[in-house]
């Protein structure tokens, strides 16, 4: 992967495209998908669209009872598996169950995440946003890699990042904020980690037919904002005093799920991977200092050397890997 790969393809879709429009006419019968966070917000829309197209969808969930209730009215083949992304032990247990239950995995959709949370430590003192948004998905992908490599038509891993990656690169000197916590910097770092993870996973997996795509789903008010005070969201210009969305450029949950579904299914992306997507298209590289809402991906987030370095850091932290083991 290099920066020249970040060139638009001429997708027929746009920022306004919905999940149903992306999957219209698709037959995913016989395909297996795992969707983290697949029972709320963008994840629920993703699960709904994949199941409607005939896929079997497994939803790992920190709150399995809530997940089953949310999926009760979703037509199609869905299953809930207990898992907490912030707890690698539960991630490995969920993956072990899936390796027993599934012959292969065609799609891994890393949709779940947290944003702008108060300072928390999990595991051996990890910063919780990096742990949840990145380490959890890293371990899950490594543990499920044999199933991904077994997909006869090739598999795709889709990783939800955010325009928030523009806030900061990886803080190599202090990734766990031992010297002062900033919730937005921690979020931004975790979203940069999502991109770098997908870039290197794609580099490692392409010979096995495993391709990975990081993306920005767009601006959407979902449960992701649950730990932000209403007044903070008002001050940011996102919502009014009643919590109604008033900010410009916001998408519906269905529109927010569309880019991930496009990444998972578009024939335009065959033989491609490791490219950052937004609005159902490959994004351009954005210059340093470009406003977040102007779109694009920062060069540091798609840098192959940075991606390899983060992979090594993640292996050392979690003990996951090597792939296929």
PDB file of C-alpha atoms in Angstrom:
ATOM      1  CA  UNK A   1       0.000   0.000   0.000  1.00  0.00           C
ATOM      2  CA  UNK A   2       1.180   3.499  -0.694  1.00  0.00           C
ATOM      3  CA  UNK A   3      -0.362   6.892  -0.910  1.00  0.00           C
ATOM      4  CA  UNK A   4      -0.952   6.655  -4.641  1.00  0.00           C
ATOM      5  CA  UNK A   5      -3.482   3.895  -3.919  1.00  0.00           C
ATOM      6  CA  UNK A   6      -5.675   6.505  -2.203  1.00  0.00           C
ATOM      7  CA  UNK A   7      -7.402   7.519  -5.430  1.00  0.00           C
ATOM      8  CA  UNK A   8     -11.189   7.552  -5.982  1.00  0.00           C
ATOM      9  CA  UNK A   9     -12.535   4.707  -8.122  1.00  0.00           C
ATOM     10  CA  UNK A  10     -15.668   6.299  -9.492  1.00  0.00           C
ATOM     11  CA  UNK A  11     -18.103   4.538  -7.174  1.00  0.00           C
ATOM     12  CA  UNK A  12     -21.788   4.797  -8.133  1.00  0.00           C
ATOM     13  CA  UNK A  13     -22.594   5.568  -4.496  1.00  0.00           C
ATOM     14  CA  UNK A  14     -22.195   8.672  -2.342  1.00  0.00           C
ATOM     15  CA  UNK A  15     -22.473  10.097   1.167  1.00  0.00           C
ATOM     16  CA  UNK A  16     -26.259   9.874   0.875  1.00  0.00           C
ATOM     17  CA  UNK A  17     -26.298   6.166  -0.007  1.00  0.00           C
ATOM     18  CA  UNK A  18     -28.104   3.894   2.458  1.00  0.00           C
ATOM     19  CA  UNK A  19     -27.310   0.378   3.616  1.00  0.00           C
ATOM     20  CA  UNK A  20     -30.189  -1.083   1.616  1.00  0.00           C
ATOM     21  CA  UNK A  21     -29.028   0.653  -1.552  1.00  0.00           C
ATOM     22  CA  UNK A  22     -25.557  -0.869  -1.232  1.00  0.00           C
ATOM     23  CA  UNK A  23     -26.885  -4.393  -0.695  1.00  0.00           C
ATOM     24  CA  UNK A  24     -29.825  -4.231  -3.130  1.00  0.00           C
ATOM     25  CA  UNK A  25     -29.819  -7.355  -5.306  1.00  0.00           C
ATOM     26  CA  UNK A  26     -26.936  -9.004  -3.454  1.00  0.00           C
ATOM     27  CA  UNK A  27     -27.192 -12.684  -2.572  1.00  0.00           C
ATOM     28  CA  UNK A  28     -24.937 -13.477   0.376  1.00  0.00           C
ATOM     29  CA  UNK A  29     -26.408 -16.929   0.999  1.00  0.00           C
ATOM     30  CA  UNK A  30     -23.789 -19.273   2.389  1.00  0.00           C
ATOM     31  CA  UNK A  31     -21.589 -16.410   3.592  1.00  0.00           C
ATOM     32  CA  UNK A  32     -20.594 -16.079   7.249  1.00  0.00           C
ATOM     33  CA  UNK A  33     -20.109 -12.665   8.833  1.00  0.00           C
ATOM     34  CA  UNK A  34     -19.038 -11.438  12.260  1.00  0.00           C
ATOM     35  CA  UNK A  35     -20.150  -7.919  13.199  1.00  0.00           C
ATOM     36  CA  UNK A  36     -18.827  -6.428  16.431  1.00  0.00           C
ATOM     37  CA  UNK A  37     -21.268  -3.944  17.897  1.00  0.00           C
ATOM     38  CA  UNK A  38     -23.847  -5.522  15.614  1.00  0.00           C
ATOM     39  CA  UNK A  39     -26.804  -4.835  17.869  1.00  0.00           C
ATOM     40  CA  UNK A  40     -26.906  -1.037  18.024  1.00  0.00           C
ATOM     41  CA  UNK A  41     -26.320   1.985  15.821  1.00  0.00           C
ATOM     42  CA  UNK A  42     -24.292   1.333  12.694  1.00  0.00           C
ATOM     43  CA  UNK A  43     -23.630  -2.232  13.729  1.00  0.00           C
ATOM     44  CA  UNK A  44     -27.333  -3.053  13.906  1.00  0.00           C
ATOM     45  CA  UNK A  45     -27.896  -1.569  10.445  1.00  0.00           C
ATOM     46  CA  UNK A  46     -24.959  -3.634   9.187  1.00  0.00           C
ATOM     47  CA  UNK A  47     -26.328  -6.829  10.723  1.00  0.00           C
ATOM     48  CA  UNK A  48     -29.784  -6.137   9.357  1.00  0.00           C
ATOM     49  CA  UNK A  49     -28.517  -5.554   5.805  1.00  0.00           C
ATOM     50  CA  UNK A  50     -26.208  -8.588   5.745  1.00  0.00           C
ATOM     51  CA  UNK A  51     -28.862 -10.913   7.176  1.00  0.00           C
ATOM     52  CA  UNK A  52     -31.454  -9.612   4.727  1.00  0.00           C
ATOM     53  CA  UNK A  53     -29.062 -10.483   1.893  1.00  0.00           C
ATOM     54  CA  UNK A  54     -28.839 -14.046   3.168  1.00  0.00           C
ATOM     55  CA  UNK A  55     -25.642 -14.049   5.233  1.00  0.00           C
ATOM     56  CA  UNK A  56     -25.313 -15.797   8.574  1.00  0.00           C
ATOM     57  CA  UNK A  57     -24.343 -13.035  11.013  1.00  0.00           C
ATOM     58  CA  UNK A  58     -22.665 -13.626  14.358  1.00  0.00           C
ATOM     59  CA  UNK A  59     -22.731 -10.686  16.773  1.00  0.00           C
ATOM     60  CA  UNK A  60     -20.197 -10.728  19.625  1.00  0.00           C
ATOM     61  CA  UNK A  61     -21.659  -8.638  22.439  1.00  0.00           C
ATOM     62  CA  UNK A  62     -20.600  -7.285  25.813  1.00  0.00           C
ATOM     63  CA  UNK A  63     -24.303  -7.268  26.744  1.00  0.00           C
ATOM     64  CA  UNK A  64     -25.614 -10.483  25.157  1.00  0.00           C
ATOM     65  CA  UNK A  65     -29.136 -10.182  26.561  1.00  0.00           C
ATOM     66  CA  UNK A  66     -29.478  -6.662  25.148  1.00  0.00           C
ATOM     67  CA  UNK A  67     -28.066  -7.889  21.853  1.00  0.00           C
ATOM     68  CA  UNK A  68     -30.573 -10.727  21.608  1.00  0.00           C
ATOM     69  CA  UNK A  69     -33.422  -8.330  22.371  1.00  0.00           C
ATOM     70  CA  UNK A  70     -32.224  -5.882  19.711  1.00  0.00           C
ATOM     71  CA  UNK A  71     -31.906  -8.644  17.120  1.00  0.00           C
ATOM     72  CA  UNK A  72     -35.223 -10.305  17.927  1.00  0.00           C
ATOM     73  CA  UNK A  73     -37.016  -8.520  15.095  1.00  0.00           C
ATOM     74  CA  UNK A  74     -34.183  -8.818  12.556  1.00  0.00           C
ATOM     75  CA  UNK A  75     -35.182 -11.322   9.882  1.00  0.00           C
ATOM     76  CA  UNK A  76     -32.544 -13.840   8.914  1.00  0.00           C
ATOM     77  CA  UNK A  77     -29.875 -15.985  10.544  1.00  0.00           C
ATOM     78  CA  UNK A  78     -28.249 -14.222  13.491  1.00  0.00           C
ATOM     79  CA  UNK A  79     -26.444 -15.439  16.595  1.00  0.00           C
ATOM     80  CA  UNK A  80     -25.109 -13.647  19.669  1.00  0.00           C
ATOM     81  CA  UNK A  81     -21.820 -14.639  21.300  1.00  0.00           C
ATOM     82  CA  UNK A  82     -20.656 -13.090  24.609  1.00  0.00           C
ATOM     83  CA  UNK A  83     -17.500 -10.970  24.243  1.00  0.00           C
ATOM     84  CA  UNK A  84     -15.999  -7.816  25.728  1.00  0.00           C
ATOM     85  CA  UNK A  85     -13.466  -6.106  23.457  1.00  0.00           C
ATOM     86  CA  UNK A  86     -11.697  -4.660  26.504  1.00  0.00           C
ATOM     87  CA  UNK A  87     -11.077  -8.156  27.886  1.00  0.00           C
ATOM     88  CA  UNK A  88      -8.801 -10.253  25.628  1.00  0.00           C
ATOM     89  CA  UNK A  89      -9.756 -13.426  27.483  1.00  0.00           C
ATOM     90  CA  UNK A  90     -13.373 -13.091  26.389  1.00  0.00           C
ATOM     91  CA  UNK A  91     -12.246 -12.238  22.853  1.00  0.00           C
ATOM     92  CA  UNK A  92     -10.222 -15.445  22.680  1.00  0.00           C
ATOM     93  CA  UNK A  93     -13.121 -17.454  24.113  1.00  0.00           C
ATOM     94  CA  UNK A  94     -15.534 -16.033  21.533  1.00  0.00           C
ATOM     95  CA  UNK A  95     -13.055 -16.737  18.743  1.00  0.00           C
ATOM     96  CA  UNK A  96     -12.548 -20.308  19.956  1.00  0.00           C
ATOM     97  CA  UNK A  97     -16.312 -20.839  19.849  1.00  0.00           C
ATOM     98  CA  UNK A  98     -16.468 -19.465  16.314  1.00  0.00           C
ATOM     99  CA  UNK A  99     -13.585 -21.636  15.133  1.00  0.00           C
ATOM    100  CA  UNK A 100     -15.598 -24.639  16.307  1.00  0.00           C
ATOM    101  CA  UNK A 101     -18.921 -23.418  14.900  1.00  0.00           C
ATOM    102  CA  UNK A 102     -17.916 -22.053  11.492  1.00  0.00           C
ATOM    103  CA  UNK A 103     -16.013 -23.709   8.651  1.00  0.00           C
ATOM    104  CA  UNK A 104     -14.903 -20.322   7.328  1.00  0.00           C
ATOM    105  CA  UNK A 105     -15.463 -16.594   7.772  1.00  0.00           C
ATOM    106  CA  UNK A 106     -16.149 -14.413   4.757  1.00  0.00           C
ATOM    107  CA  UNK A 107     -16.589 -11.053   6.485  1.00  0.00           C
ATOM    108  CA  UNK A 108     -15.268  -9.596   9.723  1.00  0.00           C
ATOM    109  CA  UNK A 109     -16.845  -6.207  10.408  1.00  0.00           C
ATOM    110  CA  UNK A 110     -15.135  -4.314  13.252  1.00  0.00           C
ATOM    111  CA  UNK A 111     -17.871  -1.779  13.979  1.00  0.00           C
ATOM    112  CA  UNK A 112     -17.954  -1.564  17.778  1.00  0.00           C
ATOM    113  CA  UNK A 113     -16.155   1.228  19.559  1.00  0.00           C
ATOM    114  CA  UNK A 114     -16.088   3.824  22.306  1.00  0.00           C
ATOM    115  CA  UNK A 115     -15.460   7.558  22.051  1.00  0.00           C
ATOM    116  CA  UNK A 116     -14.199  10.338  24.302  1.00  0.00           C
ATOM    117  CA  UNK A 117     -14.518   8.319  27.486  1.00  0.00           C
ATOM    118  CA  UNK A 118     -13.256   9.339  30.918  1.00  0.00           C
ATOM    119  CA  UNK A 119      -9.841   7.976  31.786  1.00  0.00           C
ATOM    120  CA  UNK A 120     -10.033   4.248  32.456  1.00  0.00           C
ATOM    121  CA  UNK A 121      -7.481   1.504  32.761  1.00  0.00           C
ATOM    122  CA  UNK A 122      -8.202  -2.039  31.635  1.00  0.00           C
ATOM    123  CA  UNK A 123      -6.161  -5.230  31.607  1.00  0.00           C
ATOM    124  CA  UNK A 124      -2.543  -4.548  32.595  1.00  0.00           C
ATOM    125  CA  UNK A 125      -3.107  -0.797  32.751  1.00  0.00           C
ATOM    126  CA  UNK A 126      -4.002  -0.184  29.108  1.00  0.00           C
ATOM    127  CA  UNK A 127      -5.745   3.048  28.148  1.00  0.00           C
ATOM    128  CA  UNK A 128      -9.324   1.900  27.577  1.00  0.00           C
ATOM    129  CA  UNK A 129     -10.059   3.504  24.201  1.00  0.00           C
ATOM    130  CA  UNK A 130      -6.938   2.001  22.616  1.00  0.00           C
ATOM    131  CA  UNK A 131      -7.705  -1.305  24.305  1.00  0.00           C
ATOM    132  CA  UNK A 132     -11.349  -1.436  23.207  1.00  0.00           C
ATOM    133  CA  UNK A 133     -11.166   0.103  19.757  1.00  0.00           C
ATOM    134  CA  UNK A 134      -7.866  -1.428  18.664  1.00  0.00           C
ATOM    135  CA  UNK A 135      -6.433  -4.207  20.844  1.00  0.00           C
ATOM    136  CA  UNK A 136      -9.769  -6.027  21.094  1.00  0.00           C
ATOM    137  CA  UNK A 137     -10.270  -6.075  17.339  1.00  0.00           C
ATOM    138  CA  UNK A 138      -6.604  -6.918  16.779  1.00  0.00           C
ATOM    139  CA  UNK A 139      -6.861 -10.020  18.961  1.00  0.00           C
ATOM    140  CA  UNK A 140     -10.183 -11.008  17.376  1.00  0.00           C
ATOM    141  CA  UNK A 141      -8.792 -10.777  13.836  1.00  0.00           C
ATOM    142  CA  UNK A 142      -5.666 -12.737  14.738  1.00  0.00           C
ATOM    143  CA  UNK A 143      -7.691 -15.460  16.455  1.00  0.00           C
ATOM    144  CA  UNK A 144     -10.159 -15.709  13.556  1.00  0.00           C
ATOM    145  CA  UNK A 145      -7.526 -15.542  10.837  1.00  0.00           C
ATOM    146  CA  UNK A 146      -7.615 -19.286  10.060  1.00  0.00           C
ATOM    147  CA  UNK A 147     -11.336 -18.950   9.291  1.00  0.00           C
ATOM    148  CA  UNK A 148     -10.734 -15.873   7.129  1.00  0.00           C
ATOM    149  CA  UNK A 149      -7.998 -17.637   5.182  1.00  0.00           C
ATOM    150  CA  UNK A 150     -10.349 -20.585   4.640  1.00  0.00           C
ATOM    151  CA  UNK A 151     -12.955 -18.500   2.788  1.00  0.00           C
ATOM    152  CA  UNK A 152     -12.843 -19.912  -0.760  1.00  0.00           C
ATOM    153  CA  UNK A 153     -13.659 -16.648  -2.523  1.00  0.00           C
ATOM    154  CA  UNK A 154     -11.431 -14.554  -0.298  1.00  0.00           C
ATOM    155  CA  UNK A 155     -12.403 -12.735   2.878  1.00  0.00           C
ATOM    156  CA  UNK A 156     -12.712  -9.073   3.768  1.00  0.00           C
ATOM    157  CA  UNK A 157     -12.035  -7.381   7.093  1.00  0.00           C
ATOM    158  CA  UNK A 158     -13.709  -3.996   7.459  1.00  0.00           C
ATOM    159  CA  UNK A 159     -12.528  -1.726  10.266  1.00  0.00           C
ATOM    160  CA  UNK A 160     -14.494   1.335  11.318  1.00  0.00           C
ATOM    161  CA  UNK A 161     -12.124   4.213  11.983  1.00  0.00           C
ATOM    162  CA  UNK A 162     -13.162   7.875  11.962  1.00  0.00           C
ATOM    163  CA  UNK A 163     -12.211  11.325  10.779  1.00  0.00           C
ATOM    164  CA  UNK A 164     -11.115  11.558  14.405  1.00  0.00           C
ATOM    165  CA  UNK A 165      -7.875   9.907  13.312  1.00  0.00           C
ATOM    166  CA  UNK A 166      -6.820  13.392  12.182  1.00  0.00           C
ATOM    167  CA  UNK A 167      -6.529  14.429  15.841  1.00  0.00           C
ATOM    168  CA  UNK A 168      -3.254  12.557  16.368  1.00  0.00           C
ATOM    169  CA  UNK A 169      -1.014   9.790  15.169  1.00  0.00           C
ATOM    170  CA  UNK A 170       0.204   7.042  17.477  1.00  0.00           C
ATOM    171  CA  UNK A 171       1.843   8.435  20.607  1.00  0.00           C
ATOM    172  CA  UNK A 172       4.765   6.057  20.425  1.00  0.00           C
ATOM    173  CA  UNK A 173       6.371   7.641  23.490  1.00  0.00           C
ATOM    174  CA  UNK A 174       3.258   7.204  25.630  1.00  0.00           C
ATOM    175  CA  UNK A 175       0.398   5.284  23.958  1.00  0.00           C
ATOM    176  CA  UNK A 176      -1.357   4.677  27.278  1.00  0.00           C
ATOM    177  CA  UNK A 177      -1.306   8.300  28.461  1.00  0.00           C
ATOM    178  CA  UNK A 178       0.766   7.727  31.575  1.00  0.00           C
ATOM    179  CA  UNK A 179       1.658  11.424  31.607  1.00  0.00           C
ATOM    180  CA  UNK A 180      -1.710  13.127  31.370  1.00  0.00           C
ATOM    181  CA  UNK A 181      -4.978  11.992  29.816  1.00  0.00           C
ATOM    182  CA  UNK A 182      -6.896  13.757  27.066  1.00  0.00           C
ATOM    183  CA  UNK A 183     -10.069  11.939  26.008  1.00  0.00           C
ATOM    184  CA  UNK A 184     -10.065  13.307  22.462  1.00  0.00           C
ATOM    185  CA  UNK A 185      -6.384  12.595  21.869  1.00  0.00           C
ATOM    186  CA  UNK A 186      -6.955   9.061  23.183  1.00  0.00           C
ATOM    187  CA  UNK A 187      -9.890   8.637  20.826  1.00  0.00           C
ATOM    188  CA  UNK A 188      -7.925  10.013  17.887  1.00  0.00           C
ATOM    189  CA  UNK A 189      -5.018   7.684  18.587  1.00  0.00           C
ATOM    190  CA  UNK A 190      -7.332   4.675  18.713  1.00  0.00           C
ATOM    191  CA  UNK A 191      -8.868   5.642  15.364  1.00  0.00           C
ATOM    192  CA  UNK A 192      -5.429   6.044  13.777  1.00  0.00           C
ATOM    193  CA  UNK A 193      -4.634   2.605  15.189  1.00  0.00           C
ATOM    194  CA  UNK A 194      -7.720   1.211  13.436  1.00  0.00           C
ATOM    195  CA  UNK A 195      -6.414   2.451  10.073  1.00  0.00           C
ATOM    196  CA  UNK A 196      -2.849   1.244  10.591  1.00  0.00           C
ATOM    197  CA  UNK A 197      -4.122  -2.144  11.767  1.00  0.00           C
ATOM    198  CA  UNK A 198      -6.139  -2.632   8.575  1.00  0.00           C
ATOM    199  CA  UNK A 199      -3.221  -1.481   6.414  1.00  0.00           C
ATOM    200  CA  UNK A 200      -0.857  -4.083   7.863  1.00  0.00           C
ATOM    201  CA  UNK A 201      -3.447  -6.848   8.102  1.00  0.00           C
ATOM    202  CA  UNK A 202      -4.052  -6.372   4.392  1.00  0.00           C
ATOM    203  CA  UNK A 203      -0.325  -6.575   3.664  1.00  0.00           C
ATOM    204  CA  UNK A 204      -0.012  -9.796   5.648  1.00  0.00           C
ATOM    205  CA  UNK A 205      -3.223 -11.401   4.455  1.00  0.00           C
ATOM    206  CA  UNK A 206      -3.407 -10.692   0.748  1.00  0.00           C
ATOM    207  CA  UNK A 207      -1.593 -13.886  -0.278  1.00  0.00           C
ATOM    208  CA  UNK A 208      -4.300 -15.821   1.580  1.00  0.00           C
ATOM    209  CA  UNK A 209      -7.051 -13.789  -0.077  1.00  0.00           C
ATOM    210  CA  UNK A 210      -7.708 -11.784   3.093  1.00  0.00           C
ATOM    211  CA  UNK A 211      -8.118  -8.084   2.323  1.00  0.00           C
ATOM    212  CA  UNK A 212      -8.731  -5.319   4.860  1.00  0.00           C
ATOM    213  CA  UNK A 213     -10.318  -1.897   4.568  1.00  0.00           C
ATOM    214  CA  UNK A 214     -10.362   0.912   7.155  1.00  0.00           C
ATOM    215  CA  UNK A 215     -13.046   3.564   6.798  1.00  0.00           C
ATOM    216  CA  UNK A 216     -14.761   6.662   8.098  1.00  0.00           C
ATOM    217  CA  UNK A 217     -18.508   5.963   8.302  1.00  0.00           C
ATOM    218  CA  UNK A 218     -19.402   9.651   8.502  1.00  0.00           C
ATOM    219  CA  UNK A 219     -20.827  11.845  11.238  1.00  0.00           C
ATOM    220  CA  UNK A 220     -23.671  10.037  12.963  1.00  0.00           C
ATOM    221  CA  UNK A 221     -25.271  10.467  16.371  1.00  0.00           C
ATOM    222  CA  UNK A 222     -25.520   6.954  17.840  1.00  0.00           C
ATOM    223  CA  UNK A 223     -24.782   5.280  21.155  1.00  0.00           C
ATOM    224  CA  UNK A 224     -21.129   6.106  20.476  1.00  0.00           C
ATOM    225  CA  UNK A 225     -21.732   9.475  22.155  1.00  0.00           C
ATOM    226  CA  UNK A 226     -23.172   7.884  25.289  1.00  0.00           C
ATOM    227  CA  UNK A 227     -20.389   9.086  27.587  1.00  0.00           C
ATOM    228  CA  UNK A 228     -20.529  12.682  26.378  1.00  0.00           C
ATOM    229  CA  UNK A 229     -22.681  15.137  28.311  1.00  0.00           C
ATOM    230  CA  UNK A 230     -25.589  16.671  26.406  1.00  0.00           C
ATOM    231  CA  UNK A 231     -24.149  20.144  26.967  1.00  0.00           C
ATOM    232  CA  UNK A 232     -20.859  19.101  25.372  1.00  0.00           C
ATOM    233  CA  UNK A 233     -22.704  17.894  22.282  1.00  0.00           C
ATOM    234  CA  UNK A 234     -24.678  21.156  22.210  1.00  0.00           C
ATOM    235  CA  UNK A 235     -21.455  23.170  22.493  1.00  0.00           C
ATOM    236  CA  UNK A 236     -19.995  21.225  19.573  1.00  0.00           C
ATOM    237  CA  UNK A 237     -23.026  22.165  17.482  1.00  0.00           C
ATOM    238  CA  UNK A 238     -24.158  18.572  17.057  1.00  0.00           C
ATOM    239  CA  UNK A 239     -27.543  18.618  18.800  1.00  0.00           C
ATOM    240  CA  UNK A 240     -30.079  20.997  20.326  1.00  0.00           C
ATOM    241  CA  UNK A 241     -31.216  21.099  23.943  1.00  0.00           C
ATOM    242  CA  UNK A 242     -33.584  18.217  23.271  1.00  0.00           C
ATOM    243  CA  UNK A 243     -30.893  16.027  21.775  1.00  0.00           C
ATOM    244  CA  UNK A 244     -32.109  16.451  18.201  1.00  0.00           C
ATOM    245  CA  UNK A 245     -29.404  16.497  15.535  1.00  0.00           C
ATOM    246  CA  UNK A 246     -28.868  20.009  14.188  1.00  0.00           C
ATOM    247  CA  UNK A 247     -25.283  19.917  12.922  1.00  0.00           C
ATOM    248  CA  UNK A 248     -24.535  19.949   9.210  1.00  0.00           C
ATOM    249  CA  UNK A 249     -23.321  16.878   7.389  1.00  0.00           C
ATOM    250  CA  UNK A 250     -24.749  14.267   9.735  1.00  0.00           C
ATOM    251  CA  UNK A 251     -25.851  10.925   8.324  1.00  0.00           C
ATOM    252  CA  UNK A 252     -28.563   8.516   9.374  1.00  0.00           C
ATOM    253  CA  UNK A 253     -27.457   5.205  10.858  1.00  0.00           C
ATOM    254  CA  UNK A 254     -28.304   3.500   7.565  1.00  0.00           C
ATOM    255  CA  UNK A 255     -26.193   5.984   5.605  1.00  0.00           C
ATOM    256  CA  UNK A 256     -23.411   5.531   8.156  1.00  0.00           C
ATOM    257  CA  UNK A 257     -23.430   1.769   7.648  1.00  0.00           C
ATOM    258  CA  UNK A 258     -23.301   2.064   3.861  1.00  0.00           C
ATOM    259  CA  UNK A 259     -19.539   2.551   3.454  1.00  0.00           C
ATOM    260  CA  UNK A 260     -18.751  -0.529   5.539  1.00  0.00           C
ATOM    261  CA  UNK A 261     -21.195  -2.618   3.546  1.00  0.00           C
ATOM    262  CA  UNK A 262     -19.706  -1.283   0.316  1.00  0.00           C
ATOM    263  CA  UNK A 263     -16.248  -2.232   1.590  1.00  0.00           C
ATOM    264  CA  UNK A 264     -17.531  -5.710   2.408  1.00  0.00           C
ATOM    265  CA  UNK A 265     -19.269  -6.422  -0.877  1.00  0.00           C
ATOM    266  CA  UNK A 266     -18.260  -4.136  -3.747  1.00  0.00           C
ATOM    267  CA  UNK A 267     -16.709  -5.806  -6.797  1.00  0.00           C
ATOM    268  CA  UNK A 268     -14.930  -2.511  -7.443  1.00  0.00           C
ATOM    269  CA  UNK A 269     -12.672  -3.360  -4.492  1.00  0.00           C
ATOM    270  CA  UNK A 270     -11.710  -6.813  -5.729  1.00  0.00           C
ATOM    271  CA  UNK A 271      -7.930  -7.235  -5.715  1.00  0.00           C
ATOM    272  CA  UNK A 272      -7.588  -4.101  -3.604  1.00  0.00           C
ATOM    273  CA  UNK A 273      -7.109  -3.518   0.091  1.00  0.00           C
ATOM    274  CA  UNK A 274      -5.401  -1.462   2.731  1.00  0.00           C
ATOM    275  CA  UNK A 275      -7.066   1.703   1.433  1.00  0.00           C
ATOM    276  CA  UNK A 276      -9.054   4.125   3.602  1.00  0.00           C
ATOM    277  CA  UNK A 277     -12.640   4.641   2.503  1.00  0.00           C
ATOM    278  CA  UNK A 278     -15.327   7.259   3.105  1.00  0.00           C
ATOM    279  CA  UNK A 279     -18.718   7.980   1.513  1.00  0.00           C
ATOM    280  CA  UNK A 280     -18.596   4.650  -0.389  1.00  0.00           C
ATOM    281  CA  UNK A 281     -15.382   5.665  -2.142  1.00  0.00           C
ATOM    282  CA  UNK A 282     -11.614   5.537  -1.720  1.00  0.00           C
ATOM    283  CA  UNK A 283     -10.540   8.729   0.046  1.00  0.00           C
ATOM    284  CA  UNK A 284      -7.714  11.028  -0.954  1.00  0.00           C
ATOM    285  CA  UNK A 285      -4.761  11.778   1.316  1.00  0.00           C
ATOM    286  CA  UNK A 286      -5.405  15.006   3.233  1.00  0.00           C
ATOM    287  CA  UNK A 287      -2.759  17.602   3.996  1.00  0.00           C
ATOM    288  CA  UNK A 288      -1.705  18.245   7.619  1.00  0.00           C
ATOM    289  CA  UNK A 289      -3.953  20.848   9.169  1.00  0.00           C
ATOM    290  CA  UNK A 290      -6.866  20.181   6.830  1.00  0.00           C
ATOM    291  CA  UNK A 291     -10.133  20.472   8.812  1.00  0.00           C
ATOM    292  CA  UNK A 292     -11.450  17.135   9.970  1.00  0.00           C
ATOM    293  CA  UNK A 293     -14.789  17.599   8.233  1.00  0.00           C
ATOM    294  CA  UNK A 294     -13.116  18.179   4.864  1.00  0.00           C
ATOM    295  CA  UNK A 295     -12.516  14.449   4.544  1.00  0.00           C
ATOM    296  CA  UNK A 296      -9.541  12.386   3.504  1.00  0.00           C
ATOM    297  CA  UNK A 297      -6.952  10.383   5.365  1.00  0.00           C
ATOM    298  CA  UNK A 298      -3.741  11.619   6.930  1.00  0.00           C
ATOM    299  CA  UNK A 299      -0.560  10.174   5.450  1.00  0.00           C
ATOM    300  CA  UNK A 300       0.614   8.907   8.858  1.00  0.00           C
ATOM    301  CA  UNK A 301      -2.473   6.690   9.132  1.00  0.00           C
ATOM    302  CA  UNK A 302      -1.731   4.767   5.924  1.00  0.00           C
ATOM    303  CA  UNK A 303       2.047   4.650   6.328  1.00  0.00           C
ATOM    304  CA  UNK A 304       3.225   1.037   5.907  1.00  0.00           C
ATOM    305  CA  UNK A 305       6.153   1.455   8.294  1.00  0.00           C
ATOM    306  CA  UNK A 306       3.909   2.898  10.990  1.00  0.00           C
ATOM    307  CA  UNK A 307       1.447   0.072  10.388  1.00  0.00           C
ATOM    308  CA  UNK A 308       4.160  -2.556  10.846  1.00  0.00           C
ATOM    309  CA  UNK A 309       5.402  -0.816  13.989  1.00  0.00           C
ATOM    310  CA  UNK A 310       1.918  -0.750  15.513  1.00  0.00           C
ATOM    311  CA  UNK A 311       1.461  -4.427  14.673  1.00  0.00           C
ATOM    312  CA  UNK A 312       4.630  -5.265  16.600  1.00  0.00           C
ATOM    313  CA  UNK A 313       3.483  -3.128  19.526  1.00  0.00           C
ATOM    314  CA  UNK A 314       0.101  -4.874  19.503  1.00  0.00           C
ATOM    315  CA  UNK A 315       1.603  -8.358  19.401  1.00  0.00           C
ATOM    316  CA  UNK A 316       3.879  -7.471  22.314  1.00  0.00           C
ATOM    317  CA  UNK A 317       0.956  -6.075  24.321  1.00  0.00           C
ATOM    318  CA  UNK A 318      -1.626  -8.776  23.678  1.00  0.00           C
ATOM    319  CA  UNK A 319       0.383 -11.870  22.841  1.00  0.00           C
ATOM    320  CA  UNK A 320      -1.752 -12.373  19.723  1.00  0.00           C
ATOM    321  CA  UNK A 321      -0.409 -13.787  16.490  1.00  0.00           C
ATOM    322  CA  UNK A 322       1.283 -14.882  14.409  1.00  0.00           C
ATOM    323  CA  UNK A 323      -1.503 -15.090  11.867  1.00  0.00           C
ATOM    324  CA  UNK A 324      -2.708 -18.535  11.068  1.00  0.00           C
ATOM    325  CA  UNK A 325      -1.274 -20.072  14.229  1.00  0.00           C
TER     326      UNK A 325
END
